[in-house]
Amino acid sequence: MKRLMVWYDDPDSAGSSFSMLLGNAPHLDGQYAVFGKVTKSYDTLVKLEELPTRKEGIFVMVKEAFPF
């Protein structure tokens, strides 16, 4: 099941950063607030998951995957 969650450093704060988990991540339990789940357009998540995120061993942040 795919989830959307917000990340924060301090329990009394929540920025605008969010993540889409594409698989189970039990190590994150109790540390993140889940605020939604994907119910449509699962194929879009599959396309995002297929994008390369490493280049020569360095993590690469995907900024624009494809136009909507």
mmCIF file of C-alpha atoms in Angstrom:
data_model
loop_
_atom_site.group_PDB
_atom_site.id
_atom_site.type_symbol
_atom_site.label_atom_id
_atom_site.label_comp_id
_atom_site.label_asym_id
_atom_site.label_seq_id
_atom_site.Cartn_x
_atom_site.Cartn_y
_atom_site.Cartn_z
ATOM 1 C CA MET A 1 0.000 0.000 0.000
ATOM 2 C CA LYS A 2 1.381 3.404 -0.932
ATOM 3 C CA ARG A 3 1.367 6.253 1.604
ATOM 4 C CA LEU A 4 2.017 9.982 1.773
ATOM 5 C CA MET A 5 3.776 11.319 4.854
ATOM 6 C CA VAL A 6 5.236 14.515 6.289
ATOM 7 C CA TRP A 7 8.760 14.675 7.710
ATOM 8 C CA TYR A 8 9.890 16.786 10.658
ATOM 9 C CA ASP A 9 12.990 17.274 12.849
ATOM 10 C CA ASP A 10 11.104 18.586 15.853
ATOM 11 C CA PRO A 11 7.791 17.073 17.072
ATOM 12 C CA ASP A 12 6.354 20.602 17.364
ATOM 13 C CA SER A 13 7.066 21.462 13.735
ATOM 14 C CA ALA A 14 6.104 20.191 10.318
ATOM 15 C CA GLY A 15 7.528 21.662 7.159
ATOM 16 C CA SER A 16 6.228 21.386 3.649
ATOM 17 C CA SER A 17 8.437 18.429 2.757
ATOM 18 C CA PHE A 18 6.628 15.181 2.042
ATOM 19 C CA SER A 19 7.467 11.703 0.813
ATOM 20 C CA MET A 20 5.703 9.012 -1.138
ATOM 21 C CA LEU A 21 6.629 5.555 0.065
ATOM 22 C CA LEU A 22 6.574 2.934 -2.641
ATOM 23 C CA GLY A 23 6.978 0.024 -0.256
ATOM 24 C CA ASN A 24 6.977 -0.986 3.400
ATOM 25 C CA ALA A 25 9.282 0.951 5.735
ATOM 26 C CA PRO A 26 8.789 -0.340 9.300
ATOM 27 C CA HIS A 27 11.910 1.540 10.479
ATOM 28 C CA LEU A 28 9.915 4.766 10.043
ATOM 29 C CA ASP A 29 7.007 3.714 12.287
ATOM 30 C CA GLY A 30 6.314 6.266 15.014
ATOM 31 C CA GLN A 31 8.573 8.888 13.435
ATOM 32 C CA TYR A 32 6.401 10.185 10.595
ATOM 33 C CA ALA A 33 2.779 11.253 10.242
ATOM 34 C CA VAL A 34 0.884 9.497 7.454
ATOM 35 C CA PHE A 35 -1.738 11.837 6.019
ATOM 36 C CA GLY A 36 -3.031 10.096 2.934
ATOM 37 C CA LYS A 37 -2.873 7.171 0.561
ATOM 38 C CA VAL A 38 -2.833 6.837 -3.201
ATOM 39 C CA THR A 39 -6.170 5.656 -4.572
ATOM 40 C CA LYS A 40 -5.768 6.528 -8.282
ATOM 41 C CA SER A 41 -3.037 6.937 -10.891
ATOM 42 C CA TYR A 42 -0.897 4.166 -9.482
ATOM 43 C CA ASP A 43 0.816 4.014 -12.888
ATOM 44 C CA THR A 44 2.274 7.480 -12.204
ATOM 45 C CA LEU A 45 3.946 6.175 -9.042
ATOM 46 C CA VAL A 46 5.325 3.222 -10.967
ATOM 47 C CA LYS A 47 6.899 5.657 -13.475
ATOM 48 C CA LEU A 48 8.412 7.681 -10.626
ATOM 49 C CA GLU A 49 9.811 4.545 -9.038
ATOM 50 C CA GLU A 50 11.540 3.629 -12.317
ATOM 51 C CA LEU A 51 13.478 6.922 -12.519
ATOM 52 C CA PRO A 52 17.200 6.665 -11.754
ATOM 53 C CA THR A 53 18.141 8.222 -8.408
ATOM 54 C CA ARG A 54 21.879 7.557 -8.425
ATOM 55 C CA LYS A 55 24.620 8.784 -10.705
ATOM 56 C CA GLU A 56 28.108 7.407 -10.151
ATOM 57 C CA GLY A 57 27.197 6.396 -6.588
ATOM 58 C CA ILE A 58 25.768 9.816 -5.679
ATOM 59 C CA PHE A 59 22.112 10.307 -4.734
ATOM 60 C CA VAL A 60 20.251 12.404 -7.313
ATOM 61 C CA MET A 61 17.096 14.344 -6.399
ATOM 62 C CA VAL A 62 14.492 14.058 -9.174
ATOM 63 C CA LYS A 63 13.143 17.588 -9.714
ATOM 64 C CA GLU A 64 10.873 17.066 -12.710
ATOM 65 C CA ALA A 65 9.856 13.609 -13.792
ATOM 66 C CA PHE A 66 7.431 14.388 -16.605
ATOM 67 C CA PRO A 67 4.955 17.151 -17.442
ATOM 68 C CA PHE A 68 1.383 16.872 -16.217
#
